[in-house]
N, CA, C and O atoms as CSV, one atom per row, in Angstrom:
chain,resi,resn,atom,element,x,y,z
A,1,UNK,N,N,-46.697,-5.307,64.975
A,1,UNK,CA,C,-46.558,-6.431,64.097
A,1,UNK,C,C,-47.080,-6.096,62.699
A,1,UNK,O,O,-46.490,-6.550,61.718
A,2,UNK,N,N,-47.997,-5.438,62.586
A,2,UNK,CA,C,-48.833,-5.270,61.237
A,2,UNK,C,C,-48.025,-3.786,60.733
A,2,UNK,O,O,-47.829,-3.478,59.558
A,3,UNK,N,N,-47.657,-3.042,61.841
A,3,UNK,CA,C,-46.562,-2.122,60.938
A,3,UNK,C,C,-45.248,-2.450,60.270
A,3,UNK,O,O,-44.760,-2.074,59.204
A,4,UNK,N,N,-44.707,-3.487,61.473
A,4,UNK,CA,C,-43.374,-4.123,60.176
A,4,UNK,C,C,-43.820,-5.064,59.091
A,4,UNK,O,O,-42.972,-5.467,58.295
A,5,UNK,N,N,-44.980,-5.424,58.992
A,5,UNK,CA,C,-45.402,-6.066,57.830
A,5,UNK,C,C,-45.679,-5.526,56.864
A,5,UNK,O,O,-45.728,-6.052,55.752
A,6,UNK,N,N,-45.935,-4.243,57.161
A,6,UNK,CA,C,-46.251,-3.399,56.093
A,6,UNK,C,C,-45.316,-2.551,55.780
A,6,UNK,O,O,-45.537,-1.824,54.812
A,7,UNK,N,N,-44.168,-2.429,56.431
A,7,UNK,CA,C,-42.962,-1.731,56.411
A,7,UNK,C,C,-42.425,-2.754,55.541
A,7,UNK,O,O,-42.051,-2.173,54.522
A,8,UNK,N,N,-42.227,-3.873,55.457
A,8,UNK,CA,C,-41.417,-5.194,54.773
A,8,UNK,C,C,-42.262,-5.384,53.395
A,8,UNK,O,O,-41.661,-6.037,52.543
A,9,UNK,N,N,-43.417,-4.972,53.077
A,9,UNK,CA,C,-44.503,-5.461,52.068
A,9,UNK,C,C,-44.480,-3.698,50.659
A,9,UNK,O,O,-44.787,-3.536,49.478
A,10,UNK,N,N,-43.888,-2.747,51.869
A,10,UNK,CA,C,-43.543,-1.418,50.777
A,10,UNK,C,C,-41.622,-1.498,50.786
A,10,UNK,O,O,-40.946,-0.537,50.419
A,11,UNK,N,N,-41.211,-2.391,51.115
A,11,UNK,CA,C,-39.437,-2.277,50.708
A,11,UNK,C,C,-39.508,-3.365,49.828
A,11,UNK,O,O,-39.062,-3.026,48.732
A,12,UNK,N,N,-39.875,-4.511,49.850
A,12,UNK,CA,C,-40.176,-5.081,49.020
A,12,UNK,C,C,-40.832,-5.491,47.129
A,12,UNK,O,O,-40.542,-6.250,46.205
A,13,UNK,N,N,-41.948,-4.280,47.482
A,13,UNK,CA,C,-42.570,-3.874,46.273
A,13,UNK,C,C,-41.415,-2.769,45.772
A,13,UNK,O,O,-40.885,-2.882,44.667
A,14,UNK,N,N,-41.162,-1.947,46.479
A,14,UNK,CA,C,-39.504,-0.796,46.030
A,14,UNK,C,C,-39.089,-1.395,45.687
A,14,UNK,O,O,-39.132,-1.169,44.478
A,15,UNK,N,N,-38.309,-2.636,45.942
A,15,UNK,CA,C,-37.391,-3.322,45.362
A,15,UNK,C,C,-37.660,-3.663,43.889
A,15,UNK,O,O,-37.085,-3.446,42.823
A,16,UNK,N,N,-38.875,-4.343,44.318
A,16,UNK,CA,C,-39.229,-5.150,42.775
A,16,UNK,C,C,-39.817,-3.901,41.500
A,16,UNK,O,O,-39.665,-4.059,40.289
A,17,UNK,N,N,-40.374,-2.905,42.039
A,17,UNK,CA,C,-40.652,-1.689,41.205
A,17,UNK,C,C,-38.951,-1.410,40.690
A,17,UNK,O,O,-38.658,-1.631,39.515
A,18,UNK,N,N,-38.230,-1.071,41.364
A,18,UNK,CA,C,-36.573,-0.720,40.861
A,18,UNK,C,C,-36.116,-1.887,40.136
A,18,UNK,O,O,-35.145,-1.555,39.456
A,19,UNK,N,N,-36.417,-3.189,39.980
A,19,UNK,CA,C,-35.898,-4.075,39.516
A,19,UNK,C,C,-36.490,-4.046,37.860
A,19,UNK,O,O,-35.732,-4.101,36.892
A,20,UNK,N,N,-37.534,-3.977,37.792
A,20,UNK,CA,C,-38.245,-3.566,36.891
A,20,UNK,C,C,-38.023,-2.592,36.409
A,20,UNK,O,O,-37.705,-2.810,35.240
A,21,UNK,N,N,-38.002,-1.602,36.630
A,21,UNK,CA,C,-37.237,-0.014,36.181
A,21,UNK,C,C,-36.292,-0.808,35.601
A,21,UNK,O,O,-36.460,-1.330,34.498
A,22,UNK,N,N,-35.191,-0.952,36.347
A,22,UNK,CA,C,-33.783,-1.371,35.505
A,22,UNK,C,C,-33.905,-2.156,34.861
A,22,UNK,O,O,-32.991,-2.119,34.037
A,23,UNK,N,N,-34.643,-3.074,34.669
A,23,UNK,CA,C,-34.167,-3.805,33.603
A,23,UNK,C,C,-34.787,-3.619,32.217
A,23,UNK,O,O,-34.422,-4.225,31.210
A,24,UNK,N,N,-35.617,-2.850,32.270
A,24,UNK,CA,C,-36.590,-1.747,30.694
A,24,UNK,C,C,-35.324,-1.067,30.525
A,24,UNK,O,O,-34.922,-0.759,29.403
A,25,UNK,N,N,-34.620,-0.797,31.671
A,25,UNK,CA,C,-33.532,0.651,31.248
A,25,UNK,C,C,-32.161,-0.268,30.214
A,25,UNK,O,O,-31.549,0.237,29.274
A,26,UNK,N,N,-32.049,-1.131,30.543
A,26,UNK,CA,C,-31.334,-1.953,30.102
A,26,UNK,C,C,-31.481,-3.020,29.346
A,26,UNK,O,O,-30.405,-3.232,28.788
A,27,UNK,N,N,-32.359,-3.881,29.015
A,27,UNK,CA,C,-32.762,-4.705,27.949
A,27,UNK,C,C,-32.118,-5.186,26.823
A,27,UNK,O,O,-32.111,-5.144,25.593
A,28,UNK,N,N,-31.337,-5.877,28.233
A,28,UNK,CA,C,-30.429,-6.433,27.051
A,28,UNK,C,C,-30.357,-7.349,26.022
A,28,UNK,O,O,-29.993,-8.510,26.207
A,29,UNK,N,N,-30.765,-6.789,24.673
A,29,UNK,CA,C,-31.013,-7.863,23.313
A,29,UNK,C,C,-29.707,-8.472,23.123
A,29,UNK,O,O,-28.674,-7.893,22.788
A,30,UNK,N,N,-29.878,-9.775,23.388
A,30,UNK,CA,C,-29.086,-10.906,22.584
A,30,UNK,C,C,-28.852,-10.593,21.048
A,30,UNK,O,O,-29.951,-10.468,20.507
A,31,UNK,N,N,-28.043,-10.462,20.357
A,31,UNK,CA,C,-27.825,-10.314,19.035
A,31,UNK,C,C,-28.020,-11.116,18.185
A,31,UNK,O,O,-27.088,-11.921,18.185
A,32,UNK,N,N,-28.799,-11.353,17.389
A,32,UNK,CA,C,-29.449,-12.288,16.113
A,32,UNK,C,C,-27.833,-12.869,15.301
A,32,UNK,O,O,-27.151,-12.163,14.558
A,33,UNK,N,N,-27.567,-14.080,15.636
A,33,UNK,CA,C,-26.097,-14.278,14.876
A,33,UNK,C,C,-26.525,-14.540,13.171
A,33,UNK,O,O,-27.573,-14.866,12.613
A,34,UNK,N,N,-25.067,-14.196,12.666
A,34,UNK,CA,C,-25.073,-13.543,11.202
A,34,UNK,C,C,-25.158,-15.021,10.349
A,34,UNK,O,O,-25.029,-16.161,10.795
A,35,UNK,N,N,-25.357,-14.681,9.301
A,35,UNK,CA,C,-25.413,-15.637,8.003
A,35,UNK,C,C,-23.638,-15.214,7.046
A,35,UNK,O,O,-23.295,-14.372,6.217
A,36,UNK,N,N,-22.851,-16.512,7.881
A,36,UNK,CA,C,-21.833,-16.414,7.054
A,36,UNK,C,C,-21.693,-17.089,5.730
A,36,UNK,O,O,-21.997,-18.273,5.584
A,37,UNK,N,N,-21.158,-16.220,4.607
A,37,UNK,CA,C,-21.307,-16.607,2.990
A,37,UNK,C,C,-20.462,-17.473,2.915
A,37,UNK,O,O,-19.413,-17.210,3.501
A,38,UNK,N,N,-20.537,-18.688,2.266
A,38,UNK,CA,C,-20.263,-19.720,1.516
A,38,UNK,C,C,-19.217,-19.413,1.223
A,38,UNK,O,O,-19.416,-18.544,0.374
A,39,UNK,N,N,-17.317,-19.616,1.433
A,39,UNK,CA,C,-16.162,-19.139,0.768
A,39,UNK,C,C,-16.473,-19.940,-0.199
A,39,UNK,O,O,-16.810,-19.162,-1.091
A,40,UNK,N,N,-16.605,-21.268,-0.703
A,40,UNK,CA,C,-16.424,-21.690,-1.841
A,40,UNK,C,C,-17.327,-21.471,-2.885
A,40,UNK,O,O,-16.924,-22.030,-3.904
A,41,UNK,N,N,-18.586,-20.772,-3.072
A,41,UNK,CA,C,-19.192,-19.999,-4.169
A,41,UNK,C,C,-19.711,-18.419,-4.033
A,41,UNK,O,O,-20.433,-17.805,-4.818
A,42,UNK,N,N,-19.079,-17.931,-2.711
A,42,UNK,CA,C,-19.235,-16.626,-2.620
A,42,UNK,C,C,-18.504,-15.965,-3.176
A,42,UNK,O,O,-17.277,-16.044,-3.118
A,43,UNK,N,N,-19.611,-14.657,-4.260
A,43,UNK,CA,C,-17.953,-13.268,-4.828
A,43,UNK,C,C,-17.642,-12.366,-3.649
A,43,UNK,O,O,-18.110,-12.136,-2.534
A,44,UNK,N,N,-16.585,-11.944,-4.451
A,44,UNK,CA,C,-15.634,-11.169,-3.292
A,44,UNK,C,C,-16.604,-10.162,-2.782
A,44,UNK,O,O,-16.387,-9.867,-1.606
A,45,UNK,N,N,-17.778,-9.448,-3.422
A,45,UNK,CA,C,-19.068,-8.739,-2.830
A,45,UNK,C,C,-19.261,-9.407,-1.406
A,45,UNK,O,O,-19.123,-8.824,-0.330
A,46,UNK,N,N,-19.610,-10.756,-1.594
A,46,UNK,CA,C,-20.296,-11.408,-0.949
A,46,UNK,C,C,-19.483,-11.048,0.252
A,46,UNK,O,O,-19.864,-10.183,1.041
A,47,UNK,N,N,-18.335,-11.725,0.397
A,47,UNK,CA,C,-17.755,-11.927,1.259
A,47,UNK,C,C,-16.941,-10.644,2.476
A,47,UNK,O,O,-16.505,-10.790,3.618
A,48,UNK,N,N,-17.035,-9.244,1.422
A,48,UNK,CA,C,-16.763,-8.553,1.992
A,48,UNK,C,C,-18.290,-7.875,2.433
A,48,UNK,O,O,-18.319,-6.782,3.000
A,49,UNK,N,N,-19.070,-8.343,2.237
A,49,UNK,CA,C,-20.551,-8.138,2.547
A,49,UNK,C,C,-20.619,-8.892,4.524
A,49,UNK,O,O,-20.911,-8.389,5.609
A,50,UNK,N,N,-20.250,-10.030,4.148
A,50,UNK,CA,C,-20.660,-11.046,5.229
A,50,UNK,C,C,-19.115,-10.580,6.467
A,50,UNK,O,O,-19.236,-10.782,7.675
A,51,UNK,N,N,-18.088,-10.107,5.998
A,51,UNK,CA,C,-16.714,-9.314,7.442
A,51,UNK,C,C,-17.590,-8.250,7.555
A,51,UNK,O,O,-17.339,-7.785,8.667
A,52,UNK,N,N,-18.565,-7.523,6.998
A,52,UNK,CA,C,-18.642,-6.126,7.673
A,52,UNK,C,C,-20.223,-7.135,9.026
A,52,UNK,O,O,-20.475,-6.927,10.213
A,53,UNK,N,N,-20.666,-7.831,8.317
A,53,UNK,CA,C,-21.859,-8.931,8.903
A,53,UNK,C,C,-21.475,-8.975,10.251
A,53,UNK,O,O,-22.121,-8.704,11.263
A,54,UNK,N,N,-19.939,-9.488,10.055
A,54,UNK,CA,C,-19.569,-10.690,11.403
A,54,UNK,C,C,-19.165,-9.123,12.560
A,54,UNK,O,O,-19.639,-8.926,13.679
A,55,UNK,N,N,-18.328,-8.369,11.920
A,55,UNK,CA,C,-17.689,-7.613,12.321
A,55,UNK,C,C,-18.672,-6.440,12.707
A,55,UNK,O,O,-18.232,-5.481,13.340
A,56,UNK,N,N,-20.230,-6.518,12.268
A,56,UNK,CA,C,-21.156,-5.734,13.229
A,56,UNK,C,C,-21.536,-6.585,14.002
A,56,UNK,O,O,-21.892,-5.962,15.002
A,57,UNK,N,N,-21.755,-8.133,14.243
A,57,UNK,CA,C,-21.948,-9.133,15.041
A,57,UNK,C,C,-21.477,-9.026,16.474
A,57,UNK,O,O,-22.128,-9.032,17.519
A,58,UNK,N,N,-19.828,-8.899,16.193
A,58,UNK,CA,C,-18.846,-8.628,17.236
A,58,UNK,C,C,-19.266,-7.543,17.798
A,58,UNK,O,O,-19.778,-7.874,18.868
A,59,UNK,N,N,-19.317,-6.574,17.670
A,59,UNK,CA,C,-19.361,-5.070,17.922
A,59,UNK,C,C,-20.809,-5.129,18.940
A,59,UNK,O,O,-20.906,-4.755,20.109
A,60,UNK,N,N,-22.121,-5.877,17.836
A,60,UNK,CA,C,-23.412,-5.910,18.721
A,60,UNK,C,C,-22.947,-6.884,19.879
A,60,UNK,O,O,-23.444,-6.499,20.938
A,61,UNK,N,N,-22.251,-7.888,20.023
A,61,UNK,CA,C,-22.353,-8.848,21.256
A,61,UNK,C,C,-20.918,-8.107,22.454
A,61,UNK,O,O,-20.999,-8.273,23.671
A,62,UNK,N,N,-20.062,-7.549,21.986
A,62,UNK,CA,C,-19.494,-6.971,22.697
A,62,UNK,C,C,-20.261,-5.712,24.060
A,62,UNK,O,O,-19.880,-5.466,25.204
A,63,UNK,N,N,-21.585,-5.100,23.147
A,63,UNK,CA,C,-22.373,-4.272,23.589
A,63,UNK,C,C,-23.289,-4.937,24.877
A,63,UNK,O,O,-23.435,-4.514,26.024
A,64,UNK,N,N,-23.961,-6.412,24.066
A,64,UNK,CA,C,-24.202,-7.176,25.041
A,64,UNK,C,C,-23.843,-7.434,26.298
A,64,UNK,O,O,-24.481,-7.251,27.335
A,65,UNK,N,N,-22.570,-7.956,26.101
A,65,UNK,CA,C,-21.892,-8.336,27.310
A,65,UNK,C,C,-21.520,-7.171,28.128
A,65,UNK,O,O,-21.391,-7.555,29.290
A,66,UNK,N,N,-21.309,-5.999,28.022
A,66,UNK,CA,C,-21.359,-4.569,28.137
A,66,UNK,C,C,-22.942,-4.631,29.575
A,66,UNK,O,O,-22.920,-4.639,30.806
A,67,UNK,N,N,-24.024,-4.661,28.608
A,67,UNK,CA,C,-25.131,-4.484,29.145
A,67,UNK,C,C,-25.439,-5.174,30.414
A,67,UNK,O,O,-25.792,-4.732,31.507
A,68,UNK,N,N,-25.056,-7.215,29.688
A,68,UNK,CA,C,-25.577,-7.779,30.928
A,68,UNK,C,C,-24.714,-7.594,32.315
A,68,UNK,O,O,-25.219,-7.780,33.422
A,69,UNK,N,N,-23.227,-7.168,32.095
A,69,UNK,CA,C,-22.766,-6.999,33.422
A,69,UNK,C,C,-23.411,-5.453,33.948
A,69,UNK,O,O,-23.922,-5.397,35.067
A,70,UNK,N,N,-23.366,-4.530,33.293
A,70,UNK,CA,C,-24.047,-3.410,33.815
A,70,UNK,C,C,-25.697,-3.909,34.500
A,70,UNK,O,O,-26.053,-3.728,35.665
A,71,UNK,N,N,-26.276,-4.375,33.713
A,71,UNK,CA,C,-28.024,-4.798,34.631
A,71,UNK,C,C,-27.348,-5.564,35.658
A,71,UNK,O,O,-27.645,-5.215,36.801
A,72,UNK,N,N,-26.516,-6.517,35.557
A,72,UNK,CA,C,-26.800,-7.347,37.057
A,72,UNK,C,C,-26.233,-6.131,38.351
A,72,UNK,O,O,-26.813,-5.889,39.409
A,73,UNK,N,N,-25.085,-5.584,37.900
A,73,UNK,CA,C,-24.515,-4.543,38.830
A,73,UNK,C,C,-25.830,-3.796,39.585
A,73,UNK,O,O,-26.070,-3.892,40.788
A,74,UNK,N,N,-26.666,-2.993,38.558
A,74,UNK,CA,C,-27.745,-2.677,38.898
A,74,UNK,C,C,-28.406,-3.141,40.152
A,74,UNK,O,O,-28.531,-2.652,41.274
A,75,UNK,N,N,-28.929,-4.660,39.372
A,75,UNK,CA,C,-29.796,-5.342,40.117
A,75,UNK,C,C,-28.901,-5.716,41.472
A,75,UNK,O,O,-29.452,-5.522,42.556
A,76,UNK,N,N,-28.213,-5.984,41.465
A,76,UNK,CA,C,-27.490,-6.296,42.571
A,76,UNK,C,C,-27.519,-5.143,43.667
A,76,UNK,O,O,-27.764,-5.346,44.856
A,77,UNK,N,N,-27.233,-3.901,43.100
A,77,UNK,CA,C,-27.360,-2.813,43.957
A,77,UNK,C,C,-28.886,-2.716,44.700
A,77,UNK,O,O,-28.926,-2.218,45.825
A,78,UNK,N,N,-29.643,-3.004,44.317
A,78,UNK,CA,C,-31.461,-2.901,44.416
A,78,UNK,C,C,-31.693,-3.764,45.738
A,78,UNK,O,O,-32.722,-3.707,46.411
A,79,UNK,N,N,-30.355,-4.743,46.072
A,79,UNK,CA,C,-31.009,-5.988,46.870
A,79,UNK,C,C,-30.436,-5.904,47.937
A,79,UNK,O,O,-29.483,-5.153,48.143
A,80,UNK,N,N,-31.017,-6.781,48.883
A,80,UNK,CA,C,-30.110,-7.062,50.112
A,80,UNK,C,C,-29.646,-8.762,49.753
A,80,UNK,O,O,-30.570,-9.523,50.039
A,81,UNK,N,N,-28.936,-9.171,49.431
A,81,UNK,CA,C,-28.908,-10.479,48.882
A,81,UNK,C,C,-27.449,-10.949,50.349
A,81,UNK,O,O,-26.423,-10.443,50.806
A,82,UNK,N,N,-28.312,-12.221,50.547
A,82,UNK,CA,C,-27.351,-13.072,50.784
A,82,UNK,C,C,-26.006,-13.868,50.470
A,82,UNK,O,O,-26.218,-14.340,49.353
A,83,UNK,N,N,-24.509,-14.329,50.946
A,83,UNK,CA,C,-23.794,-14.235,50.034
A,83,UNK,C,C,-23.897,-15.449,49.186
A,83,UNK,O,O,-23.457,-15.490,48.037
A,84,UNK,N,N,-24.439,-16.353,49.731
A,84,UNK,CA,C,-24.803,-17.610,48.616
A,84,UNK,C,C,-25.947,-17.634,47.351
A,84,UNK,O,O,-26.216,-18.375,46.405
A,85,UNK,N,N,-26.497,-16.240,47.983
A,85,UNK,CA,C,-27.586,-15.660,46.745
A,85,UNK,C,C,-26.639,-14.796,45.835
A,85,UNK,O,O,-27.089,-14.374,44.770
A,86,UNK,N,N,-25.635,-14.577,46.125
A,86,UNK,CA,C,-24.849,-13.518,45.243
A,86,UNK,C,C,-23.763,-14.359,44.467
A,86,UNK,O,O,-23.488,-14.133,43.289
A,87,UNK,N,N,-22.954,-15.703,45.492
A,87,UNK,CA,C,-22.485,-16.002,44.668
A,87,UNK,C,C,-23.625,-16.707,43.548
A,87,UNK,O,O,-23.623,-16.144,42.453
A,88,UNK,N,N,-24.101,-17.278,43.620
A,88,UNK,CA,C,-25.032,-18.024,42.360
A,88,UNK,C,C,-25.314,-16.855,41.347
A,88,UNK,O,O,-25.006,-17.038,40.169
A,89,UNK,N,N,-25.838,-15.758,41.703
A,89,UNK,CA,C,-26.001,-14.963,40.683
A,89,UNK,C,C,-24.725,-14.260,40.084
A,89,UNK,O,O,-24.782,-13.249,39.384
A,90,UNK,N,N,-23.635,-14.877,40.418
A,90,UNK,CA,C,-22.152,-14.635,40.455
A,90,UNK,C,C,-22.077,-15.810,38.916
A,90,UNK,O,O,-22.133,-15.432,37.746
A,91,UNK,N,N,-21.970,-16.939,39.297
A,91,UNK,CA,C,-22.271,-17.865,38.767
A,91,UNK,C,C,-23.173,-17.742,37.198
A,91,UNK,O,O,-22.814,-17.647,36.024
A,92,UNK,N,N,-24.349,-17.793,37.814
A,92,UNK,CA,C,-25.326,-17.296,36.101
A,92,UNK,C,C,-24.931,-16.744,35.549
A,92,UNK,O,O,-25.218,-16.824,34.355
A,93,UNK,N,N,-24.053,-15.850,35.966
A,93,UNK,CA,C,-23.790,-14.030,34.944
A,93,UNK,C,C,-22.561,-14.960,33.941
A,93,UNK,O,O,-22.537,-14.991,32.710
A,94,UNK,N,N,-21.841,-15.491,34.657
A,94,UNK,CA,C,-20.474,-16.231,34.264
A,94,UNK,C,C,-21.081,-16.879,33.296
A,94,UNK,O,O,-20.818,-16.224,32.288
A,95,UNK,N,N,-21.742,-17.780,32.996
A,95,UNK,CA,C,-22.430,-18.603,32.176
A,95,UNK,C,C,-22.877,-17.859,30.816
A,95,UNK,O,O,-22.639,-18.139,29.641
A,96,UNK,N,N,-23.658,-16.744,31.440
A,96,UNK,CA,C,-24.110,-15.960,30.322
A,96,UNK,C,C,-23.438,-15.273,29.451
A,96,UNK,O,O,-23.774,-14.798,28.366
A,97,UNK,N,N,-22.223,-15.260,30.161
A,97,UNK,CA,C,-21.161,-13.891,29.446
A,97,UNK,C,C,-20.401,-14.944,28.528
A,97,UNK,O,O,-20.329,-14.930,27.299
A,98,UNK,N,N,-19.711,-16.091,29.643
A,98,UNK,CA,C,-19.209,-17.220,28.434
A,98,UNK,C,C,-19.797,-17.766,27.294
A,98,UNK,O,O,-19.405,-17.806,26.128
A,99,UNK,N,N,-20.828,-18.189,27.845
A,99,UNK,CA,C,-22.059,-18.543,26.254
A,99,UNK,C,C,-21.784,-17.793,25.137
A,99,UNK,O,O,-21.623,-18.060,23.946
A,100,UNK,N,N,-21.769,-16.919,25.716
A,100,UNK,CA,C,-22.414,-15.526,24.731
A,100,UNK,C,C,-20.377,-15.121,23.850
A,100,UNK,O,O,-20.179,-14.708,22.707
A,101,UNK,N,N,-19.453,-15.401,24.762
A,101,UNK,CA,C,-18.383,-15.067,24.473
A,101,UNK,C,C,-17.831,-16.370,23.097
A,101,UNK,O,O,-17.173,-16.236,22.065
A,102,UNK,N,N,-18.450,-17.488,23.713
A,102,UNK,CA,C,-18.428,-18.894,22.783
A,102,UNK,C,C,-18.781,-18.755,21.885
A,102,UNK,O,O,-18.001,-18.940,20.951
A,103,UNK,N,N,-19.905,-18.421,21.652
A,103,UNK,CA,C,-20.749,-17.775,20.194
A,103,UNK,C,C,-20.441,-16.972,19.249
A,103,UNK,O,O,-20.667,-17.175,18.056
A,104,UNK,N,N,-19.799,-15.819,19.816
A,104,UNK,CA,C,-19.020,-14.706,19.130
A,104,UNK,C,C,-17.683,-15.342,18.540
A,104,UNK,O,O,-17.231,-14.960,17.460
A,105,UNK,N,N,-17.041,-16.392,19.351
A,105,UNK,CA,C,-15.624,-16.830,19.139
A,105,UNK,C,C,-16.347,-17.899,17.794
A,105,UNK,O,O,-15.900,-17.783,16.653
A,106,UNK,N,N,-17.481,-18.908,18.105
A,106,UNK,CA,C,-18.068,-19.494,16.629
A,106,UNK,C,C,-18.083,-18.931,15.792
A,106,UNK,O,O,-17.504,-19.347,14.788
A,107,UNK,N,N,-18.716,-17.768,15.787
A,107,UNK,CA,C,-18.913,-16.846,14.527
A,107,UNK,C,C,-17.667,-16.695,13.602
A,107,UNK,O,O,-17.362,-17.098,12.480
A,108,UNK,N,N,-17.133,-16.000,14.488
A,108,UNK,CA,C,-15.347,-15.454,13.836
A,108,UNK,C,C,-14.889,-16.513,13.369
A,108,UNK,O,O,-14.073,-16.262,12.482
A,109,UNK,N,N,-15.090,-18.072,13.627
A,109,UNK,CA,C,-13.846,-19.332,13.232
A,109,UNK,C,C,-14.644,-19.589,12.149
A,109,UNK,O,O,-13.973,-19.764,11.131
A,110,UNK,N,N,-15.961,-19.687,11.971
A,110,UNK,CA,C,-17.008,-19.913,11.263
A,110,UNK,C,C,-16.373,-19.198,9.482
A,110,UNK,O,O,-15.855,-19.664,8.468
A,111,UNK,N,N,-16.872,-17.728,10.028
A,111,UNK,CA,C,-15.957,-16.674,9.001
A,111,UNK,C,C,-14.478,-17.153,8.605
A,111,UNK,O,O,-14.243,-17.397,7.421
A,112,UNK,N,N,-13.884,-17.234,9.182
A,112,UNK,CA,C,-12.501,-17.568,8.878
A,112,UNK,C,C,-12.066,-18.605,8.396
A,112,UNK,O,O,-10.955,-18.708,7.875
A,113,UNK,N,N,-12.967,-19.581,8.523
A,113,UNK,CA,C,-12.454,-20.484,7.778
A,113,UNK,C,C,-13.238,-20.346,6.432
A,113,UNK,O,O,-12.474,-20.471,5.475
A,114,UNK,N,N,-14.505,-20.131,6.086
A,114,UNK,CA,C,-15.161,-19.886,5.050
A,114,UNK,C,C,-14.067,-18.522,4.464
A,114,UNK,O,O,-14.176,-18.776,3.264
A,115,UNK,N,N,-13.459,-17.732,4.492
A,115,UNK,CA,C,-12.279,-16.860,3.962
A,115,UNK,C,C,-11.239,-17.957,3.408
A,115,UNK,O,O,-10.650,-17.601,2.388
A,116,UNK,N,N,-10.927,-19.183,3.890
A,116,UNK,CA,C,-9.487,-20.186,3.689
A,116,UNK,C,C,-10.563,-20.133,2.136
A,116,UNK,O,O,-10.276,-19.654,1.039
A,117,UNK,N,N,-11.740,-20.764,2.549
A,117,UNK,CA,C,-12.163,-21.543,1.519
A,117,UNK,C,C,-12.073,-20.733,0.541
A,117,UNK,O,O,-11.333,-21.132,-0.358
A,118,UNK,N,N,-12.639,-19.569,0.359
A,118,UNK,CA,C,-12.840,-18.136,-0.382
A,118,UNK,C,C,-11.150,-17.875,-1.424
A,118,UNK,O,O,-10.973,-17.721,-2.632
A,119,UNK,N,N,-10.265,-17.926,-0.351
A,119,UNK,CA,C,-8.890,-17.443,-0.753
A,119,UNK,C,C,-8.221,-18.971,-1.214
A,119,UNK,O,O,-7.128,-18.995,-1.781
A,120,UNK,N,N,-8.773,-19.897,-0.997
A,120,UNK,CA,C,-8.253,-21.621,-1.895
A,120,UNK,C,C,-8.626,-21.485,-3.539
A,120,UNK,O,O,-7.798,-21.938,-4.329
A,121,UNK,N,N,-9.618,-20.990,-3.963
A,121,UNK,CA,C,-10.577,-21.511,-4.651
A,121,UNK,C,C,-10.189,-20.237,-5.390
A,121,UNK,O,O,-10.096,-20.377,-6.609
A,122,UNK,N,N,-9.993,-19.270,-5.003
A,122,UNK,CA,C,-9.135,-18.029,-6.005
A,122,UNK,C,C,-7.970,-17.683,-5.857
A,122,UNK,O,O,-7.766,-16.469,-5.840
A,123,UNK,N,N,-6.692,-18.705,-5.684
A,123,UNK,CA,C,-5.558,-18.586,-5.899
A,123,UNK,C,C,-5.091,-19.387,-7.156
A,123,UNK,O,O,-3.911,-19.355,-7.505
């Protein structure tokens, strides 16, 4: 009895030691969203300042979403999970990736329409 407890108390700590490992290995930073310029008093500096902005924005959250499906894969591999523990963490990931996909899609409409304004106001 006290050997499978202690057999269950070192797979356990493995687990959570590997869980930990991976996720330092992976750390996945959320991307700081950009400061889009004003089309209606931004110069054309500005504005081609703020597409290279959005357009490293994209690039960093694309990386993101990159990451967080790679860590959960990870983590998922690390576990013995149940399938109602998997779908839910099925679930969260979905949430996170959409959020995160919503945000990126804000950004860009954000930009784009501040460009209408940009290209109104100098035609």
């Amino acid at each position: 009895m006290v050997i499978d407890t202690m057999k269950e108390l070192v797979r356990i700590t493995a687990c959570l030691s590997f869980l930990f490992a991976a996720h330092s290995a992976f750390a996945c930073d959320y991307p700081s969203k950009v400061s889009v310029p004003n089309g209606s008093t931004a110069s054309q500096e500005e504005m081609i300042e703020g597409q290279r902005a959005v357009k490293q924005y994209v690039a960093d959250m694309e990386a993101y979403l990159e990451c967080i499906v790679e860590e959960e894969k990870s983590a998922r591999a690390a576990m013995e999970l149940e399938p109602e523990d998997e779908e839910q963490r099925e679930i969260t990931l979905t949430k996170k990736y959409n959020a995160a996909v919503g945000e990126m899609e804000k950004v860009a409409a954000e930009f784009n329409a501040e460009v209408q304004s940009y290209k109104a106001r100098n035609d």
